Amino acid sequence: MTRTPSGLPDDQAPPDLLEALRGLIVQARQQVLRQVDVVQVQTCWQIGRHIVEFEQGGQARAAYGKRLLPQLGQALVQEFGKGFDERNLRHMRAFFQCFPIWNAVRSELSWTHYRVLTRVESDEARQWYMREAAVQNWSSRALERQIGTLYYERLLLSQDKAAVTAEASVNLEALAHSPRAFVRDPVVLEFLGLPNAGRLLESSLEQALMDKLQGFLLELGKGFAFVARQQVPLGVAQRGRTAPRA
């Protein structure tokens, strides 16, 4: 076996260089996936805004009534896939109604997070859960669990908030958590229009998603120009952790 001047076999990559390149590739992929997540949330909010503003546009438009979303969904699905069907359009409308001020939306959260948050009836509770999910880096599953176990309400009523918080933290540890877990989210797959999403969940999903994103991101320049003109920020400043008042 021959060796290179560095002392390594000529068929072996330098481990330090290989590790550095791996780190760069992983970081780049995470940034790409995160950017798509941000764009998805922006798009869903804008779609919800357009629907609500159209519905509020007077008696003539209100006459569409129950026909509006089914008609929109049917047309959009034919062109962009089932991620824009009637059911998802209703979620987008509810998203805008719950968060009508874009600057109040936490960009750290995914579209799946916001779909979960729209189920919370109390505006105060919804805002608290949004802040905590962003600051504590909760996955959408973790957020759903906290809401389902009435975490916010129990904190308000408890005389021992530290014990409630500690218990919730222990329970969340049982949930699989990964900063890239949203890649496997069917909601993201629908939004991107990936074909055969069911099969992709079981095999070579990441490569198929990256192939799709390569073309998708090339289109973002025009979209971001529009966002900039509308003065919609891509990021929202981090806020400190806020606990509910007793």
PDB file of C-alpha atoms in Angstrom:
ATOM      1  CA  MET A   1       0.000   0.000   0.000  1.00  0.00           C
ATOM      2  CA  THR A   2       1.460   3.325  -1.047  1.00  0.00           C
ATOM      3  CA  ARG A   3       1.293   6.373   1.144  1.00  0.00           C
ATOM      4  CA  THR A   4       0.965  10.052   0.401  1.00  0.00           C
ATOM      5  CA  PRO A   5       3.480  12.633   1.708  1.00  0.00           C
ATOM      6  CA  SER A   6       1.078  13.202   4.627  1.00  0.00           C
ATOM      7  CA  GLY A   7       1.558   9.590   5.708  1.00  0.00           C
ATOM      8  CA  LEU A   8      -1.989   8.489   4.768  1.00  0.00           C
ATOM      9  CA  PRO A   9      -2.746   5.576   2.422  1.00  0.00           C
ATOM     10  CA  ASP A  10      -3.377   6.933  -1.073  1.00  0.00           C
ATOM     11  CA  ASP A  11      -6.948   5.549  -1.024  1.00  0.00           C
ATOM     12  CA  GLN A  12      -7.902   7.240   2.276  1.00  0.00           C
ATOM     13  CA  ALA A  13      -9.220  10.784   2.568  1.00  0.00           C
ATOM     14  CA  PRO A  14      -7.536  13.042   5.155  1.00  0.00           C
ATOM     15  CA  PRO A  15      -9.802  12.697   8.221  1.00  0.00           C
ATOM     16  CA  ASP A  16      -9.512  16.330   9.357  1.00  0.00           C
ATOM     17  CA  LEU A  17     -10.383  17.655   5.901  1.00  0.00           C
ATOM     18  CA  LEU A  18     -13.182  15.117   5.494  1.00  0.00           C
ATOM     19  CA  GLU A  19     -14.708  16.119   8.840  1.00  0.00           C
ATOM     20  CA  ALA A  20     -14.517  19.811   7.932  1.00  0.00           C
ATOM     21  CA  LEU A  21     -16.250  19.197   4.598  1.00  0.00           C
ATOM     22  CA  ARG A  22     -18.924  17.088   6.248  1.00  0.00           C
ATOM     23  CA  GLY A  23     -19.608  19.913   8.678  1.00  0.00           C
ATOM     24  CA  LEU A  24     -19.928  22.439   5.859  1.00  0.00           C
ATOM     25  CA  ILE A  25     -22.337  20.228   3.914  1.00  0.00           C
ATOM     26  CA  VAL A  26     -24.522  19.483   6.945  1.00  0.00           C
ATOM     27  CA  GLN A  27     -24.643  23.172   7.879  1.00  0.00           C
ATOM     28  CA  ALA A  28     -25.527  24.186   4.315  1.00  0.00           C
ATOM     29  CA  ARG A  29     -28.324  21.639   4.116  1.00  0.00           C
ATOM     30  CA  GLN A  30     -29.748  22.769   7.446  1.00  0.00           C
ATOM     31  CA  GLN A  31     -29.719  26.379   6.251  1.00  0.00           C
ATOM     32  CA  VAL A  32     -31.465  25.432   3.003  1.00  0.00           C
ATOM     33  CA  LEU A  33     -34.148  23.455   4.793  1.00  0.00           C
ATOM     34  CA  ARG A  34     -34.629  26.197   7.385  1.00  0.00           C
ATOM     35  CA  GLN A  35     -35.036  28.822   4.668  1.00  0.00           C
ATOM     36  CA  VAL A  36     -37.722  26.755   2.959  1.00  0.00           C
ATOM     37  CA  ASP A  37     -39.484  26.483   6.316  1.00  0.00           C
ATOM     38  CA  VAL A  38     -39.466  30.280   6.722  1.00  0.00           C
ATOM     39  CA  VAL A  39     -40.724  30.820   3.171  1.00  0.00           C
ATOM     40  CA  GLN A  40     -43.505  28.295   3.720  1.00  0.00           C
ATOM     41  CA  VAL A  41     -44.750  30.141   6.809  1.00  0.00           C
ATOM     42  CA  GLN A  42     -44.628  33.475   4.960  1.00  0.00           C
ATOM     43  CA  THR A  43     -46.497  32.045   1.989  1.00  0.00           C
ATOM     44  CA  CYS A  44     -49.220  30.469   4.123  1.00  0.00           C
ATOM     45  CA  TRP A  45     -49.685  33.728   6.037  1.00  0.00           C
ATOM     46  CA  GLN A  46     -49.936  35.725   2.801  1.00  0.00           C
ATOM     47  CA  ILE A  47     -52.431  33.259   1.307  1.00  0.00           C
ATOM     48  CA  GLY A  48     -54.542  33.482   4.456  1.00  0.00           C
ATOM     49  CA  ARG A  49     -54.402  37.285   4.322  1.00  0.00           C
ATOM     50  CA  HIS A  50     -55.539  37.402   0.697  1.00  0.00           C
ATOM     51  CA  ILE A  51     -58.457  35.051   1.404  1.00  0.00           C
ATOM     52  CA  VAL A  52     -59.619  37.015   4.458  1.00  0.00           C
ATOM     53  CA  GLU A  53     -59.323  40.360   2.674  1.00  0.00           C
ATOM     54  CA  PHE A  54     -61.261  39.014  -0.295  1.00  0.00           C
ATOM     55  CA  GLU A  55     -64.029  37.671   1.964  1.00  0.00           C
ATOM     56  CA  GLN A  56     -64.266  41.052   3.691  1.00  0.00           C
ATOM     57  CA  GLY A  57     -64.471  42.905   0.404  1.00  0.00           C
ATOM     58  CA  GLY A  58     -68.192  43.589   0.445  1.00  0.00           C
ATOM     59  CA  GLN A  59     -71.484  41.861  -0.203  1.00  0.00           C
ATOM     60  CA  ALA A  60     -70.652  40.804  -3.759  1.00  0.00           C
ATOM     61  CA  ARG A  61     -67.598  38.874  -2.655  1.00  0.00           C
ATOM     62  CA  ALA A  62     -69.311  37.543   0.450  1.00  0.00           C
ATOM     63  CA  ALA A  63     -71.852  35.932  -1.862  1.00  0.00           C
ATOM     64  CA  TYR A  64     -69.235  33.320  -2.740  1.00  0.00           C
ATOM     65  CA  GLY A  65     -69.792  31.961   0.752  1.00  0.00           C
ATOM     66  CA  LYS A  66     -69.026  28.287   1.100  1.00  0.00           C
ATOM     67  CA  ARG A  67     -68.046  27.975  -2.557  1.00  0.00           C
ATOM     68  CA  LEU A  68     -64.918  30.108  -2.329  1.00  0.00           C
ATOM     69  CA  LEU A  69     -62.428  27.774  -0.658  1.00  0.00           C
ATOM     70  CA  PRO A  70     -63.522  24.619  -2.512  1.00  0.00           C
ATOM     71  CA  GLN A  71     -63.183  26.463  -5.820  1.00  0.00           C
ATOM     72  CA  LEU A  72     -59.796  27.924  -4.896  1.00  0.00           C
ATOM     73  CA  GLY A  73     -58.580  24.591  -3.601  1.00  0.00           C
ATOM     74  CA  GLN A  74     -59.627  22.720  -6.714  1.00  0.00           C
ATOM     75  CA  ALA A  75     -57.817  25.172  -8.982  1.00  0.00           C
ATOM     76  CA  LEU A  76     -54.638  25.363  -6.875  1.00  0.00           C
ATOM     77  CA  VAL A  77     -54.359  21.595  -6.393  1.00  0.00           C
ATOM     78  CA  GLN A  78     -54.362  21.060 -10.142  1.00  0.00           C
ATOM     79  CA  GLU A  79     -51.409  23.416 -10.510  1.00  0.00           C
ATOM     80  CA  PHE A  80     -49.458  23.103  -7.236  1.00  0.00           C
ATOM     81  CA  GLY A  81     -50.523  19.853  -5.562  1.00  0.00           C
ATOM     82  CA  LYS A  82     -52.600  18.843  -2.555  1.00  0.00           C
ATOM     83  CA  GLY A  83     -50.689  21.117  -0.174  1.00  0.00           C
ATOM     84  CA  PHE A  84     -53.097  23.849  -1.304  1.00  0.00           C
ATOM     85  CA  ASP A  85     -56.391  21.976  -1.119  1.00  0.00           C
ATOM     86  CA  GLU A  86     -59.491  23.294   0.634  1.00  0.00           C
ATOM     87  CA  ARG A  87     -58.477  21.857   4.011  1.00  0.00           C
ATOM     88  CA  ASN A  88     -55.074  23.534   3.946  1.00  0.00           C
ATOM     89  CA  LEU A  89     -56.552  26.814   2.719  1.00  0.00           C
ATOM     90  CA  ARG A  90     -58.785  26.795   5.792  1.00  0.00           C
ATOM     91  CA  HIS A  91     -55.695  26.345   7.953  1.00  0.00           C
ATOM     92  CA  MET A  92     -54.018  29.282   6.209  1.00  0.00           C
ATOM     93  CA  ARG A  93     -57.055  31.496   6.703  1.00  0.00           C
ATOM     94  CA  ALA A  94     -57.164  30.533  10.390  1.00  0.00           C
ATOM     95  CA  PHE A  95     -53.424  31.259  10.660  1.00  0.00           C
ATOM     96  CA  PHE A  96     -53.886  34.829   9.458  1.00  0.00           C
ATOM     97  CA  GLN A  97     -56.942  35.335  11.657  1.00  0.00           C
ATOM     98  CA  CYS A  98     -55.007  34.169  14.727  1.00  0.00           C
ATOM     99  CA  PHE A  99     -51.862  36.145  13.819  1.00  0.00           C
ATOM    100  CA  PRO A 100     -52.987  39.158  11.756  1.00  0.00           C
ATOM    101  CA  ILE A 101     -49.750  41.104  12.413  1.00  0.00           C
ATOM    102  CA  TRP A 102     -46.815  39.547  10.579  1.00  0.00           C
ATOM    103  CA  ASN A 103     -44.204  41.146  12.818  1.00  0.00           C
ATOM    104  CA  ALA A 104     -45.702  39.223  15.750  1.00  0.00           C
ATOM    105  CA  VAL A 105     -45.096  35.873  14.058  1.00  0.00           C
ATOM    106  CA  ARG A 106     -42.055  33.970  15.317  1.00  0.00           C
ATOM    107  CA  SER A 107     -40.002  32.927  12.309  1.00  0.00           C
ATOM    108  CA  GLU A 108     -38.279  30.174  14.317  1.00  0.00           C
ATOM    109  CA  LEU A 109     -41.438  28.067  14.133  1.00  0.00           C
ATOM    110  CA  SER A 110     -42.622  25.913  11.259  1.00  0.00           C
ATOM    111  CA  TRP A 111     -45.951  25.852   9.460  1.00  0.00           C
ATOM    112  CA  THR A 112     -46.815  22.682  11.403  1.00  0.00           C
ATOM    113  CA  HIS A 113     -46.271  24.602  14.658  1.00  0.00           C
ATOM    114  CA  TYR A 114     -48.725  27.254  13.527  1.00  0.00           C
ATOM    115  CA  ARG A 115     -51.326  24.719  12.468  1.00  0.00           C
ATOM    116  CA  VAL A 116     -51.187  23.371  16.018  1.00  0.00           C
ATOM    117  CA  LEU A 117     -51.348  26.865  17.528  1.00  0.00           C
ATOM    118  CA  THR A 118     -54.504  27.810  15.606  1.00  0.00           C
ATOM    119  CA  ARG A 119     -56.394  25.184  17.623  1.00  0.00           C
ATOM    120  CA  VAL A 120     -55.808  27.157  20.835  1.00  0.00           C
ATOM    121  CA  GLU A 121     -58.906  29.256  21.452  1.00  0.00           C
ATOM    122  CA  SER A 122     -57.458  31.713  23.971  1.00  0.00           C
ATOM    123  CA  ASP A 123     -55.377  34.416  22.319  1.00  0.00           C
ATOM    124  CA  GLU A 124     -53.305  34.897  25.478  1.00  0.00           C
ATOM    125  CA  ALA A 125     -52.562  31.173  25.717  1.00  0.00           C
ATOM    126  CA  ARG A 126     -51.796  30.983  21.994  1.00  0.00           C
ATOM    127  CA  GLN A 127     -49.289  33.823  22.219  1.00  0.00           C
ATOM    128  CA  TRP A 128     -47.630  32.246  25.251  1.00  0.00           C
ATOM    129  CA  TYR A 129     -47.328  28.847  23.588  1.00  0.00           C
ATOM    130  CA  MET A 130     -45.837  30.506  20.493  1.00  0.00           C
ATOM    131  CA  ARG A 131     -43.199  32.323  22.533  1.00  0.00           C
ATOM    132  CA  GLU A 132     -42.315  29.259  24.582  1.00  0.00           C
ATOM    133  CA  ALA A 133     -42.089  27.008  21.511  1.00  0.00           C
ATOM    134  CA  ALA A 134     -39.633  29.435  19.920  1.00  0.00           C
ATOM    135  CA  VAL A 135     -37.522  30.086  23.012  1.00  0.00           C
ATOM    136  CA  GLN A 136     -37.493  26.468  24.244  1.00  0.00           C
ATOM    137  CA  ASN A 137     -36.990  25.082  20.728  1.00  0.00           C
ATOM    138  CA  TRP A 138     -39.987  22.754  21.002  1.00  0.00           C
ATOM    139  CA  SER A 139     -40.706  20.483  18.076  1.00  0.00           C
ATOM    140  CA  SER A 140     -44.267  20.561  16.746  1.00  0.00           C
ATOM    141  CA  ARG A 141     -44.884  17.262  18.566  1.00  0.00           C
ATOM    142  CA  ALA A 142     -43.635  18.778  21.803  1.00  0.00           C
ATOM    143  CA  LEU A 143     -45.833  21.829  21.311  1.00  0.00           C
ATOM    144  CA  GLU A 144     -48.857  19.644  20.628  1.00  0.00           C
ATOM    145  CA  ARG A 145     -48.178  17.673  23.775  1.00  0.00           C
ATOM    146  CA  GLN A 146     -47.841  20.803  25.906  1.00  0.00           C
ATOM    147  CA  ILE A 147     -51.129  22.157  24.585  1.00  0.00           C
ATOM    148  CA  GLY A 148     -52.868  18.801  24.967  1.00  0.00           C
ATOM    149  CA  THR A 149     -51.794  18.535  28.607  1.00  0.00           C
ATOM    150  CA  LEU A 150     -52.907  22.113  29.337  1.00  0.00           C
ATOM    151  CA  TYR A 151     -49.395  23.142  30.322  1.00  0.00           C
ATOM    152  CA  TYR A 152     -50.126  26.875  30.252  1.00  0.00           C
ATOM    153  CA  GLU A 153     -53.348  26.530  32.226  1.00  0.00           C
ATOM    154  CA  ARG A 154     -51.699  24.276  34.814  1.00  0.00           C
ATOM    155  CA  LEU A 155     -48.888  26.770  35.288  1.00  0.00           C
ATOM    156  CA  LEU A 156     -51.396  29.529  35.922  1.00  0.00           C
ATOM    157  CA  LEU A 157     -53.203  27.503  38.585  1.00  0.00           C
ATOM    158  CA  SER A 158     -50.209  25.849  40.212  1.00  0.00           C
ATOM    159  CA  GLN A 159     -48.668  27.037  43.460  1.00  0.00           C
ATOM    160  CA  ASP A 160     -45.460  25.198  42.539  1.00  0.00           C
ATOM    161  CA  LYS A 161     -44.615  26.299  39.003  1.00  0.00           C
ATOM    162  CA  ALA A 162     -41.095  24.865  39.204  1.00  0.00           C
ATOM    163  CA  ALA A 163     -42.478  21.360  39.777  1.00  0.00           C
ATOM    164  CA  VAL A 164     -44.893  21.677  36.841  1.00  0.00           C
ATOM    165  CA  THR A 165     -42.084  22.911  34.585  1.00  0.00           C
ATOM    166  CA  ALA A 166     -39.738  20.123  35.671  1.00  0.00           C
ATOM    167  CA  GLU A 167     -42.382  17.459  35.059  1.00  0.00           C
ATOM    168  CA  ALA A 168     -43.123  18.836  31.593  1.00  0.00           C
ATOM    169  CA  SER A 169     -39.413  18.836  30.710  1.00  0.00           C
ATOM    170  CA  VAL A 170     -39.049  15.191  31.732  1.00  0.00           C
ATOM    171  CA  ASN A 171     -42.081  14.196  29.677  1.00  0.00           C
ATOM    172  CA  LEU A 172     -40.761  16.001  26.609  1.00  0.00           C
ATOM    173  CA  GLU A 173     -37.487  14.099  26.773  1.00  0.00           C
ATOM    174  CA  ALA A 174     -39.347  10.989  25.656  1.00  0.00           C
ATOM    175  CA  LEU A 175     -40.194  12.631  22.342  1.00  0.00           C
ATOM    176  CA  ALA A 176     -37.755  12.230  19.475  1.00  0.00           C
ATOM    177  CA  HIS A 177     -36.261  15.644  18.823  1.00  0.00           C
ATOM    178  CA  SER A 178     -34.124  16.675  15.897  1.00  0.00           C
ATOM    179  CA  PRO A 179     -33.525  20.127  14.386  1.00  0.00           C
ATOM    180  CA  ARG A 180     -34.197  18.521  11.005  1.00  0.00           C
ATOM    181  CA  ALA A 181     -37.222  16.414  12.004  1.00  0.00           C
ATOM    182  CA  PHE A 182     -39.531  18.698  10.035  1.00  0.00           C
ATOM    183  CA  VAL A 183     -37.980  17.345   6.815  1.00  0.00           C
ATOM    184  CA  ARG A 184     -40.100  14.239   7.307  1.00  0.00           C
ATOM    185  CA  ASP A 185     -43.255  16.249   7.905  1.00  0.00           C
ATOM    186  CA  PRO A 186     -45.951  15.451   5.303  1.00  0.00           C
ATOM    187  CA  VAL A 187     -47.110  19.083   5.512  1.00  0.00           C
ATOM    188  CA  VAL A 188     -43.714  20.241   4.208  1.00  0.00           C
ATOM    189  CA  LEU A 189     -43.786  17.604   1.486  1.00  0.00           C
ATOM    190  CA  GLU A 190     -47.228  18.743   0.364  1.00  0.00           C
ATOM    191  CA  PHE A 191     -46.118  22.367   0.280  1.00  0.00           C
ATOM    192  CA  LEU A 192     -43.128  21.523  -1.914  1.00  0.00           C
ATOM    193  CA  GLY A 193     -45.250  19.358  -4.204  1.00  0.00           C
ATOM    194  CA  LEU A 194     -43.041  16.291  -3.877  1.00  0.00           C
ATOM    195  CA  PRO A 195     -44.553  13.326  -5.755  1.00  0.00           C
ATOM    196  CA  ASN A 196     -45.274  10.006  -4.055  1.00  0.00           C
ATOM    197  CA  ALA A 197     -44.732  11.452  -0.610  1.00  0.00           C
ATOM    198  CA  GLY A 198     -45.793   8.214   1.062  1.00  0.00           C
ATOM    199  CA  ARG A 199     -42.953   6.237  -0.492  1.00  0.00           C
ATOM    200  CA  LEU A 200     -40.465   9.025   0.078  1.00  0.00           C
ATOM    201  CA  LEU A 201     -41.119   8.833   3.799  1.00  0.00           C
ATOM    202  CA  GLU A 202     -39.750   5.290   3.758  1.00  0.00           C
ATOM    203  CA  SER A 203     -36.780   5.646   1.442  1.00  0.00           C
ATOM    204  CA  SER A 204     -34.294   8.206   0.186  1.00  0.00           C
ATOM    205  CA  LEU A 205     -36.451  11.110   1.364  1.00  0.00           C
ATOM    206  CA  GLU A 206     -33.618  13.496   2.045  1.00  0.00           C
ATOM    207  CA  GLN A 207     -32.056  13.178  -1.399  1.00  0.00           C
ATOM    208  CA  ALA A 208     -35.423  13.629  -3.124  1.00  0.00           C
ATOM    209  CA  LEU A 209     -36.114  16.705  -0.999  1.00  0.00           C
ATOM    210  CA  MET A 210     -32.714  18.213  -1.714  1.00  0.00           C
ATOM    211  CA  ASP A 211     -33.175  17.639  -5.455  1.00  0.00           C
ATOM    212  CA  LYS A 212     -36.509  19.439  -5.247  1.00  0.00           C
ATOM    213  CA  LEU A 213     -35.075  22.321  -3.212  1.00  0.00           C
ATOM    214  CA  GLN A 214     -32.227  22.880  -5.639  1.00  0.00           C
ATOM    215  CA  GLY A 215     -34.708  24.055  -8.247  1.00  0.00           C
ATOM    216  CA  PHE A 216     -37.084  25.618  -5.728  1.00  0.00           C
ATOM    217  CA  LEU A 217     -34.504  27.962  -4.212  1.00  0.00           C
ATOM    218  CA  LEU A 218     -33.528  29.318  -7.617  1.00  0.00           C
ATOM    219  CA  GLU A 219     -36.984  30.909  -7.731  1.00  0.00           C
ATOM    220  CA  LEU A 220     -36.701  32.667  -4.380  1.00  0.00           C
ATOM    221  CA  GLY A 221     -35.005  35.822  -5.671  1.00  0.00           C
ATOM    222  CA  LYS A 222     -38.182  37.187  -7.212  1.00  0.00           C
ATOM    223  CA  GLY A 223     -40.251  36.246  -4.171  1.00  0.00           C
ATOM    224  CA  PHE A 224     -37.860  37.864  -1.738  1.00  0.00           C
ATOM    225  CA  ALA A 225     -37.896  41.056  -3.770  1.00  0.00           C
ATOM    226  CA  PHE A 226     -41.653  41.181  -3.243  1.00  0.00           C
ATOM    227  CA  VAL A 227     -41.259  40.482   0.470  1.00  0.00           C
ATOM    228  CA  ALA A 228     -38.702  43.269   0.781  1.00  0.00           C
ATOM    229  CA  ARG A 229     -41.016  45.745  -0.937  1.00  0.00           C
ATOM    230  CA  GLN A 230     -43.733  44.777   1.520  1.00  0.00           C
ATOM    231  CA  GLN A 231     -41.249  45.311   4.366  1.00  0.00           C
ATOM    232  CA  VAL A 232     -41.819  41.806   5.704  1.00  0.00           C
ATOM    233  CA  PRO A 233     -38.741  40.707   7.679  1.00  0.00           C
ATOM    234  CA  LEU A 234     -37.368  37.199   7.260  1.00  0.00           C
ATOM    235  CA  GLY A 235     -36.446  37.022  10.937  1.00  0.00           C
ATOM    236  CA  VAL A 236     -38.018  38.162  14.136  1.00  0.00           C
ATOM    237  CA  ALA A 237     -35.825  39.309  17.024  1.00  0.00           C
ATOM    238  CA  GLN A 238     -35.378  36.807  19.799  1.00  0.00           C
ATOM    239  CA  ARG A 239     -37.394  37.556  22.880  1.00  0.00           C
ATOM    240  CA  GLY A 240     -36.670  36.505  26.421  1.00  0.00           C
ATOM    241  CA  ARG A 241     -38.571  33.672  28.023  1.00  0.00           C
ATOM    242  CA  THR A 242     -41.812  34.824  29.583  1.00  0.00           C
ATOM    243  CA  ALA A 243     -43.717  32.836  32.172  1.00  0.00           C
ATOM    244  CA  PRO A 244     -47.445  33.317  32.686  1.00  0.00           C
ATOM    245  CA  ARG A 245     -48.548  35.399  35.595  1.00  0.00           C
ATOM    246  CA  ALA A 246     -50.005  33.560  38.530  1.00  0.00           C
TER     247      ALA A 246
END
